[in-house]
Amino acid sequence: MNIESDMPTPLSSAHIKVLGPGCKNCQLLETHVKLALERMGKNLEVEKVTEIPQILAYGVMKTPALVIGDEVVVSGFVPSPRQIQEMLEARLA
């Protein structure tokens, strides 16, 4: 959320991060996020965070994890591209 206006963060300025050490599921989550963005017609950068101290700073104990804006929305599993698209649309529309 954009605190100043209490409106969701615009998709064009959102920070999307995949947290994880680079395991197979972390790579799959990144692929699903990119597919969801492609389906939405958005070309946004997906940042990979692989350093354990940075991952722990988000309070994540199970990877992979997905961060949209500053919110951890997924931790410990890989949602489908459709589920990720719904998360993106709900938080960034």
N, CA, C and O atoms as a printed pandas DataFrame, in Angstrom:
     atom_number atom_name residue_name chain_id  residue_number  x_coord  y_coord  z_coord
0              1         N          MET        A               1    0.829   -1.186    0.000
1              2        CA          MET        A               1    0.000    0.000    0.000
2              3         C          MET        A               1    0.870    1.245    0.000
3              4         O          MET        A               1    1.948    1.267    0.594
4              5         N          ASN        A               2    0.405    2.240   -0.649
5              6        CA          ASN        A               2    1.043    3.533   -0.614
6              7         C          ASN        A               2    0.456    4.287    0.566
7              8         O          ASN        A               2   -0.701    4.706    0.515
8              9         N          ILE        A               3    1.230    4.468    1.626
9             10        CA          ILE        A               3    0.733    5.047    2.861
10            11         C          ILE        A               3    0.211    6.457    2.659
11            12         O          ILE        A               3   -0.797    6.827    3.261
12            13         N          GLU        A               4    0.861    7.242    1.838
13            14        CA          GLU        A               4    0.459    8.633    1.639
14            15         C          GLU        A               4   -0.968    8.760    1.126
15            16         O          GLU        A               4   -1.706    9.640    1.567
16            17         N          SER        A               5   -1.360    7.907    0.214
17            18        CA          SER        A               5   -2.698    8.024   -0.350
18            19         C          SER        A               5   -3.597    6.861    0.041
19            20         O          SER        A               5   -4.771    6.840   -0.328
20            21         N          ASP        A               6   -3.063    5.888    0.785
21            22        CA          ASP        A               6   -3.801    4.703    1.210
22            23         C          ASP        A               6   -4.342    3.914    0.020
23            24         O          ASP        A               6   -5.367    3.240    0.119
24            25         N          MET        A               7   -3.641    4.009   -1.093
25            26        CA          MET        A               7   -4.009    3.279   -2.293
26            27         C          MET        A               7   -2.925    2.243   -2.581
27            28         O          MET        A               7   -1.779    2.419   -2.167
28            29         N          PRO        A               8   -3.274    1.158   -3.291
29            30        CA          PRO        A               8   -2.251    0.172   -3.639
30            31         C          PRO        A               8   -1.120    0.807   -4.437
31            32         O          PRO        A               8   -1.324    1.781   -5.161
32            33         N          THR        A               9    0.075    0.240   -4.295
33            34        CA          THR        A               9    1.246    0.717   -5.031
34            35         C          THR        A               9    1.035    0.463   -6.517
35            36         O          THR        A               9    0.644   -0.641   -6.897
36            37         N          PRO        A              10    1.283    1.454   -7.367
37            38        CA          PRO        A              10    1.137    1.228   -8.807
38            39         C          PRO        A              10    2.084    0.132   -9.277
39            40         O          PRO        A              10    3.229    0.059   -8.832
40            41         N          LEU        A              11    1.604   -0.711  -10.169
41            42        CA          LEU        A              11    2.397   -1.834  -10.650
42            43         C          LEU        A              11    3.699   -1.364  -11.276
43            44         O          LEU        A              11    4.715   -2.050  -11.163
44            45         N          SER        A              12    3.692   -0.225  -11.924
45            46        CA          SER        A              12    4.886    0.253  -12.600
46            47         C          SER        A              12    6.008    0.610  -11.633
47            48         O          SER        A              12    7.168    0.671  -12.041
48            49         N          SER        A              13    5.690    0.849  -10.359
49            50        CA          SER        A              13    6.724    1.226   -9.403
50            51         C          SER        A              13    6.925    0.163   -8.322
51            52         O          SER        A              13    7.619    0.413   -7.336
52            53         N          ALA        A              14    6.336   -1.004   -8.491
53            54        CA          ALA        A              14    6.414   -2.055   -7.483
54            55         C          ALA        A              14    7.779   -2.728   -7.489
55            56         O          ALA        A              14    8.436   -2.840   -8.524
56            57         N          HIS        A              15    8.180   -3.164   -6.324
57            58        CA          HIS        A              15    9.394   -3.955   -6.190
58            59         C          HIS        A              15    8.960   -5.400   -5.995
59            60         O          HIS        A              15    8.216   -5.717   -5.066
60            61         N          ILE        A              16    9.427   -6.264   -6.872
61            62        CA          ILE        A              16    9.091   -7.680   -6.798
62            63         C          ILE        A              16   10.389   -8.434   -6.587
63            64         O          ILE        A              16   11.345   -8.302   -7.351
64            65         N          LYS        A              17   10.395   -9.237   -5.517
65            66        CA          LYS        A              17   11.614   -9.971   -5.174
66            67         C          LYS        A              17   11.298  -11.435   -4.935
67            68         O          LYS        A              17   10.268  -11.777   -4.354
68            69         N          VAL        A              18   12.200  -12.295   -5.393
69            70        CA          VAL        A              18   12.155  -13.716   -5.080
70            71         C          VAL        A              18   13.296  -13.967   -4.114
71            72         O          VAL        A              18   14.459  -13.716   -4.428
72            73         N          LEU        A              19   12.954  -14.466   -2.934
73            74        CA          LEU        A              19   13.954  -14.738   -1.907
74            75         C          LEU        A              19   14.246  -16.234   -1.872
75            76         O          LEU        A              19   13.327  -17.051   -1.819
76            77         N          GLY        A              20   15.515  -16.585   -1.902
77            78        CA          GLY        A              20   15.918  -17.981   -1.812
78            79         C          GLY        A              20   17.347  -18.159   -2.269
79            80         O          GLY        A              20   17.886  -17.326   -2.998
80            81         N          PRO        A              21   17.961  -19.253   -1.836
81            82        CA          PRO        A              21   19.381  -19.467   -2.135
82            83         C          PRO        A              21   19.673  -19.899   -3.565
83            84         O          PRO        A              21   20.838  -20.063   -3.929
84            85         N          GLY        A              22   18.642  -20.085   -4.382
85            86        CA          GLY        A              22   18.873  -20.481   -5.769
86            87         C          GLY        A              22   18.510  -21.923   -6.044
87            88         O          GLY        A              22   18.919  -22.483   -7.061
88            89         N          CYS        A              23   17.747  -22.534   -5.149
89            90        CA          CYS        A              23   17.338  -23.928   -5.317
90            91         C          CYS        A              23   16.343  -24.068   -6.475
91            92         O          CYS        A              23   15.917  -23.074   -7.063
92            93         N          LYS        A              24   15.988  -25.285   -6.784
93            94        CA          LYS        A              24   15.077  -25.562   -7.891
94            95         C          LYS        A              24   13.738  -24.846   -7.693
95            96         O          LYS        A              24   13.205  -24.269   -8.641
96            97         N          ASN        A              25   13.191  -24.876   -6.483
97            98        CA          ASN        A              25   11.913  -24.209   -6.228
98            99         C          ASN        A              25   12.032  -22.692   -6.317
99           100         O          ASN        A              25   11.085  -22.021   -6.727
100          101         N          CYS        A              26   13.170  -22.153   -5.942
101          102        CA          CYS        A              26   13.396  -20.702   -6.061
102          103         C          CYS        A              26   13.393  -20.300   -7.529
103          104         O          CYS        A              26   12.810  -19.280   -7.900
104          105         N          GLN        A              27   14.034  -21.092   -8.348
105          106        CA          GLN        A              27   14.067  -20.831   -9.780
106          107         C          GLN        A              27   12.679  -20.970  -10.396
107          108         O          GLN        A              27   12.304  -20.204  -11.284
108          109         N          LEU        A              28   11.917  -21.960   -9.915
109          110        CA          LEU        A              28   10.557  -22.160  -10.412
110          111         C          LEU        A              28    9.666  -20.980  -10.028
111          112         O          LEU        A              28    8.850  -20.536  -10.835
112          113         N          LEU        A              29    9.814  -20.468   -8.801
113          114        CA          LEU        A              29    9.026  -19.310   -8.382
114          115         C          LEU        A              29    9.342  -18.109   -9.270
115          116         O          LEU        A              29    8.433  -17.395   -9.692
116          117         N          GLU        A              30   10.607  -17.885   -9.552
117          118        CA          GLU        A              30   10.981  -16.772  -10.427
118          119         C          GLU        A              30   10.345  -16.932  -11.814
119          120         O          GLU        A              30    9.840  -15.964  -12.383
120          121         N          THR        A              31   10.371  -18.133  -12.342
121          122        CA          THR        A              31    9.766  -18.408  -13.645
122          123         C          THR        A              31    8.263  -18.126  -13.605
123          124         O          THR        A              31    7.719  -17.526  -14.532
124          125         N          HIS        A              32    7.599  -18.553  -12.544
125          126        CA          HIS        A              32    6.151  -18.328  -12.415
126          127         C          HIS        A              32    5.826  -16.840  -12.300
127          128         O          HIS        A              32    4.836  -16.375  -12.866
128          129         N          VAL        A              33    6.651  -16.097  -11.576
129          130        CA          VAL        A              33    6.429  -14.656  -11.437
130          131         C          VAL        A              33    6.562  -13.990  -12.805
131          132         O          VAL        A              33    5.720  -13.175  -13.183
132          133         N          LYS        A              34    7.598  -14.328  -13.537
133          134        CA          LYS        A              34    7.811  -13.729  -14.855
134          135         C          LYS        A              34    6.687  -14.099  -15.819
135          136         O          LYS        A              34    6.277  -13.276  -16.637
136          137         N          LEU        A              35    6.192  -15.319  -15.729
137          138        CA          LEU        A              35    5.076  -15.735  -16.578
138          139         C          LEU        A              35    3.816  -14.949  -16.219
139          140         O          LEU        A              35    3.080  -14.523  -17.109
140          141         N          ALA        A              36    3.561  -14.753  -14.928
141          142        CA          ALA        A              36    2.395  -13.974  -14.491
142          143         C          ALA        A              36    2.493  -12.545  -15.005
143          144         O          ALA        A              36    1.506  -11.994  -15.492
144          145         N          LEU        A              37    3.662  -11.946  -14.902
145          146        CA          LEU        A              37    3.855  -10.580  -15.392
146          147         C          LEU        A              37    3.653  -10.514  -16.903
147          148         O          LEU        A              37    3.048   -9.571  -17.414
148          149         N          GLU        A              38    4.156  -11.507  -17.604
149          150        CA          GLU        A              38    3.991  -11.552  -19.057
150          151         C          GLU        A              38    2.516  -11.631  -19.424
151          152         O          GLU        A              38    2.065  -10.942  -20.339
152          153         N          ARG        A              39    1.763  -12.466  -18.716
153          154        CA          ARG        A              39    0.327  -12.597  -18.966
154          155         C          ARG        A              39   -0.409  -11.287  -18.711
155          156         O          ARG        A              39   -1.432  -11.008  -19.336
156          157         N          MET        A              40    0.121  -10.488  -17.790
157          158        CA          MET        A              40   -0.483   -9.194  -17.462
158          159         C          MET        A              40   -0.033   -8.098  -18.426
159          160         O          MET        A              40   -0.552   -6.982  -18.397
160          161         N          GLY        A              41    0.930   -8.425  -19.275
161          162        CA          GLY        A              41    1.453   -7.432  -20.203
162          163         C          GLY        A              41    2.401   -6.450  -19.546
163          164         O          GLY        A              41    2.575   -5.332  -20.032
164          165         N          LYS        A              42    3.017   -6.858  -18.445
165          166        CA          LYS        A              42    3.932   -5.984  -17.705
166          167         C          LYS        A              42    5.357   -6.490  -17.875
167          168         O          LYS        A              42    5.609   -7.695  -17.844
168          169         N          ASN        A              43    6.273   -5.567  -18.053
169          170        CA          ASN        A              43    7.683   -5.896  -18.190
170          171         C          ASN        A              43    8.422   -5.294  -17.000
171          172         O          ASN        A              43    9.067   -4.253  -17.116
172          173         N          LEU        A              44    8.321   -5.956  -15.867
173          174        CA          LEU        A              44    8.963   -5.469  -14.649
174          175         C          LEU        A              44   10.122   -6.371  -14.262
175          176         O          LEU        A              44   10.123   -7.569  -14.548
176          177         N          GLU        A              45   11.092   -5.784  -13.618
177          178        CA          GLU        A              45   12.246   -6.537  -13.151
178          179         C          GLU        A              45   11.873   -7.338  -11.906
179          180         O          GLU        A              45   11.179   -6.848  -11.016
180          181         N          VAL        A              46   12.345   -8.565  -11.867
181          182        CA          VAL        A              46   12.174   -9.418  -10.703
182          183         C          VAL        A              46   13.558   -9.585  -10.080
183          184         O          VAL        A              46   14.454  -10.191  -10.669
184          185         N          GLU        A              47   13.711   -9.041   -8.888
185          186        CA          GLU        A              47   14.997   -9.094   -8.200
186          187         C          GLU        A              47   15.133  -10.410   -7.445
187          188         O          GLU        A              47   14.204  -10.849   -6.768
188          189         N          LYS        A              48   16.305  -11.035   -7.569
189          190        CA          LYS        A              48   16.585  -12.257   -6.819
190          191         C          LYS        A              48   17.435  -11.893   -5.606
191          192         O          LYS        A              48   18.455  -11.215   -5.729
192          193         N          VAL        A              49   17.004  -12.349   -4.439
193          194        CA          VAL        A              49   17.746  -12.132   -3.206
194          195         C          VAL        A              49   18.202  -13.506   -2.722
195          196         O          VAL        A              49   17.384  -14.341   -2.336
196          197         N          THR        A              50   19.521  -13.731   -2.746
197          198        CA          THR        A              50   20.049  -15.056   -2.418
198          199         C          THR        A              50   20.855  -15.092   -1.124
199          200         O          THR        A              50   21.176  -16.168   -0.621
200          201         N          GLU        A              51   21.177  -13.935   -0.592
201          202        CA          GLU        A              51   21.985  -13.884    0.625
202          203         C          GLU        A              51   21.110  -14.139    1.849
203          204         O          GLU        A              51   20.099  -13.466    2.049
204          205         N          ILE        A              52   21.504  -15.113    2.665
205          206        CA          ILE        A              52   20.723  -15.532    3.826
206          207         C          ILE        A              52   20.424  -14.371    4.783
207          208         O          ILE        A              52   19.280  -14.253    5.221
208          209         N          PRO        A              53   21.387  -13.511    5.130
209          210        CA          PRO        A              53   21.061  -12.399    6.037
210          211         C          PRO        A              53   19.967  -11.485    5.492
211          212         O          PRO        A              53   19.123  -11.005    6.248
212          213         N          GLN        A              54   19.981  -11.243    4.178
213          214        CA          GLN        A              54   18.943  -10.405    3.561
214          215         C          GLN        A              54   17.582  -11.105    3.599
215          216         O          GLN        A              54   16.557  -10.464    3.830
216          217         N          ILE        A              55   17.576  -12.410    3.372
217          218        CA          ILE        A              55   16.333  -13.185    3.423
218          219         C          ILE        A              55   15.769  -13.156    4.839
219          220         O          ILE        A              55   14.571  -12.947    5.030
220          221         N          LEU        A              56   16.623  -13.364    5.818
221          222        CA          LEU        A              56   16.183  -13.356    7.214
222          223         C          LEU        A              56   15.671  -11.989    7.641
223          224         O          LEU        A              56   14.809  -11.899    8.516
224          225         N          ALA        A              57   16.185  -10.933    7.041
225          226        CA          ALA        A              57   15.733   -9.579    7.369
226          227         C          ALA        A              57   14.250   -9.385    7.045
227          228         O          ALA        A              57   13.593   -8.525    7.632
228          229         N          TYR        A              58   13.727  -10.176    6.122
229          230        CA          TYR        A              58   12.300  -10.136    5.799
230          231         C          TYR        A              58   11.468  -11.000    6.749
231          232         O          TYR        A              58   10.241  -11.024    6.655
232          233         N          GLY        A              59   12.136  -11.707    7.660
233          234        CA          GLY        A              59   11.420  -12.586    8.580
234          235         C          GLY        A              59   11.072  -13.930    7.956
235          236         O          GLY        A              59   10.253  -14.675    8.494
236          237         N          VAL        A              60   11.688  -14.236    6.830
237          238        CA          VAL        A              60   11.401  -15.482    6.110
238          239         C          VAL        A              60   12.244  -16.608    6.689
239          240         O          VAL        A              60   13.465  -16.497    6.793
240          241         N          MET        A              61   11.574  -17.696    7.064
241          242        CA          MET        A              61   12.264  -18.868    7.580
242          243         C          MET        A              61   12.230  -20.038    6.596
243          244         O          MET        A              61   13.024  -20.973    6.708
244          245         N          LYS        A              62   11.301  -19.980    5.625
245          246        CA          LYS        A              62   11.194  -21.028    4.609
246          247         C          LYS        A              62   11.220  -20.379    3.238
247          248         O          LYS        A              62   10.495  -19.420    2.975
248          249         N          THR        A              63   12.063  -20.915    2.370
249          250        CA          THR        A              63   12.133  -20.414    1.006
250          251         C          THR        A              63   11.564  -21.471    0.070
251          252         O          THR        A              63   11.482  -22.644    0.433
252          253         N          PRO        A              64   11.174  -21.065   -1.121
253          254        CA          PRO        A              64   11.276  -19.720   -1.672
254          255         C          PRO        A              64   10.220  -18.799   -1.063
255          256         O          PRO        A              64    9.238  -19.245   -0.469
256          257         N          ALA        A              65   10.457  -17.508   -1.231
257          258        CA          ALA        A              65    9.503  -16.506   -0.773
258          259         C          ALA        A              65    9.357  -15.443   -1.849
259          260         O          ALA        A              65   10.273  -15.194   -2.634
260          261         N          LEU        A              66    8.186  -14.823   -1.866
261          262        CA          LEU        A              66    7.892  -13.769   -2.831
262          263         C          LEU        A              66    7.532  -12.508   -2.067
263          264         O          LEU        A              66    6.692  -12.529   -1.167
264          265         N          VAL        A              67    8.179  -11.408   -2.437
265          266        CA          VAL        A              67    7.915  -10.104   -1.830
266          267         C          VAL        A              67    7.367   -9.187   -2.912
267          268         O          VAL        A              67    7.967   -9.035   -3.977
268          269         N          ILE        A              68    6.225   -8.581   -2.629
269          270        CA          ILE        A              68    5.636   -7.578   -3.523
270          271         C          ILE        A              68    5.577   -6.287   -2.730
271          272         O          ILE        A              68    4.925   -6.217   -1.688
272          273         N          GLY        A              69    6.257   -5.272   -3.223
273          274        CA          GLY        A              69    6.404   -4.050   -2.432
274          275         C          GLY        A              69    7.317   -4.367   -1.259
275          276         O          GLY        A              69    8.473   -4.744   -1.447
276          277         N          ASP        A              70    6.803   -4.215   -0.072
277          278        CA          ASP        A              70    7.557   -4.583    1.133
278          279         C          ASP        A              70    6.901   -5.730    1.878
279          280         O          ASP        A              70    7.271   -6.022    3.015
280          281         N          GLU        A              71    5.925   -6.387    1.251
281          282        CA          GLU        A              71    5.141   -7.431    1.908
282          283         C          GLU        A              71    5.551   -8.819    1.418
283          284         O          GLU        A              71    5.594   -9.073    0.214
284          285         N          VAL        A              72    5.849   -9.712    2.360
285          286        CA          VAL        A              72    6.095  -11.112    2.019
286          287         C          VAL        A              72    4.727  -11.744    1.806
287          288         O          VAL        A              72    3.926  -11.832    2.736
288          289         N          VAL        A              73    4.459  -12.185    0.573
289          290        CA          VAL        A              73    3.145  -12.734    0.249
290          291         C          VAL        A              73    3.145  -14.254    0.117
291          292         O          VAL        A              73    2.087  -14.882    0.146
292          293         N          VAL        A              74    4.330  -14.844   -0.030
293          294        CA          VAL        A              74    4.468  -16.293   -0.154
294          295         C          VAL        A              74    5.750  -16.702    0.556
295          296         O          VAL        A              74    6.778  -16.036    0.437
296          297         N          SER        A              75    5.678  -17.797    1.289
297          298        CA          SER        A              75    6.883  -18.337    1.916
298          299         C          SER        A              75    6.744  -19.842    2.052
299          300         O          SER        A              75    5.773  -20.338    2.625
300          301         N          GLY        A              76    7.723  -20.564    1.522
301          302        CA          GLY        A              76    7.783  -22.005    1.712
302          303         C          GLY        A              76    7.106  -22.857    0.661
303          304         O          GLY        A              76    7.089  -24.081    0.783
304          305         N          PHE        A              77    6.541  -22.237   -0.379
305          306        CA          PHE        A              77    5.927  -23.021   -1.454
306          307         C          PHE        A              77    5.931  -22.206   -2.740
307          308         O          PHE        A              77    6.226  -21.011   -2.734
308          309         N          VAL        A              78    5.599  -22.874   -3.843
309          310        CA          VAL        A              78    5.582  -22.220   -5.149
310          311         C          VAL        A              78    4.141  -22.192   -5.669
311          312         O          VAL        A              78    3.609  -23.226   -6.075
312          313         N          PRO        A              79    3.511  -21.019   -5.658
313          314        CA          PRO        A              79    2.166  -20.920   -6.217
314          315         C          PRO        A              79    2.204  -20.967   -7.745
315          316         O          PRO        A              79    3.248  -20.764   -8.364
316          317         N          SER        A              80    1.052  -21.237   -8.328
317          318        CA          SER        A              80    0.955  -21.281   -9.786
318          319         C          SER        A              80    1.087  -19.869  -10.346
319          320         O          SER        A              80    0.903  -18.891   -9.621
320          321         N          PRO        A              81    1.408  -19.760  -11.642
321          322        CA          PRO        A              81    1.454  -18.435  -12.265
322          323         C          PRO        A              81    0.129  -17.677  -12.105
323          324         O          PRO        A              81    0.131  -16.464  -11.896
324          325         N          ARG        A              82   -0.997  -18.389  -12.202
325          326        CA          ARG        A              82   -2.311  -17.745  -12.060
326          327         C          ARG        A              82   -2.481  -17.179  -10.645
327          328         O          ARG        A              82   -2.971  -16.062  -10.480
328          329         N          GLN        A              83   -2.079  -17.944   -9.627
329          330        CA          GLN        A              83   -2.179  -17.458   -8.253
330          331         C          GLN        A              83   -1.305  -16.219   -8.050
331          332         O          GLN        A              83   -1.713  -15.272   -7.378
332          333         N          ILE        A              84   -0.117  -16.228   -8.626
333          334        CA          ILE        A              84    0.782  -15.077   -8.516
334          335         C          ILE        A              84    0.180  -13.874   -9.223
335          336         O          ILE        A              84    0.247  -12.754   -8.718
336          337         N          GLN        A              85   -0.406  -14.103  -10.389
337          338        CA          GLN        A              85   -1.051  -13.011  -11.113
338          339         C          GLN        A              85   -2.153  -12.393  -10.251
339          340         O          GLN        A              85   -2.283  -11.170  -10.204
340          341         N          GLU        A              86   -2.930  -13.206   -9.583
341          342        CA          GLU        A              86   -4.007  -12.704   -8.717
342          343         C          GLU        A              86   -3.423  -11.894   -7.560
343          344         O          GLU        A              86   -3.977  -10.862   -7.183
344          345         N          MET        A              87   -2.313  -12.356   -7.002
345          346        CA          MET        A              87   -1.646  -11.611   -5.919
346          347         C          MET        A              87   -1.159  -10.252   -6.408
347          348         O          MET        A              87   -1.328   -9.240   -5.728
348          349         N          LEU        A              88   -0.558  -10.241   -7.584
349          350        CA          LEU        A              88   -0.058   -8.998   -8.159
350          351         C          LEU        A              88   -1.203   -8.025   -8.428
351          352         O          LEU        A              88   -1.124   -6.845   -8.088
352          353         N          GLU        A              89   -2.257   -8.533   -9.038
353          354        CA          GLU        A              89   -3.399   -7.670   -9.362
354          355         C          GLU        A              89   -4.054   -7.116   -8.099
355          356         O          GLU        A              89   -4.452   -5.952   -8.068
356          357         N          ALA        A              90   -4.168   -7.934   -7.066
357          358        CA          ALA        A              90   -4.805   -7.492   -5.821
358          359         C          ALA        A              90   -3.990   -6.436   -5.092
359          360         O          ALA        A              90   -4.549   -5.529   -4.476
360          361         N          ARG        A              91   -2.674   -6.553   -5.161
361          362        CA          ARG        A              91   -1.817   -5.638   -4.399
362          363         C          ARG        A              91   -1.378   -4.420   -5.194
363          364         O          ARG        A              91   -0.995   -3.404   -4.614
364          365         N          LEU        A              92   -1.428   -4.512   -6.489
365          366        CA          LEU        A              92   -0.823   -3.467   -7.293
366          367         C          LEU        A              92   -1.779   -2.798   -8.271
367          368         O          LEU        A              92   -1.364   -1.943   -9.054
368          369         N          ALA        A              93   -3.039   -3.170   -8.236
369          370        CA          ALA        A              93   -4.004   -2.608   -9.186
370          371         C          ALA        A              93   -4.367   -1.182   -8.816
371          372         O          ALA        A              93   -5.168   -0.550   -9.504
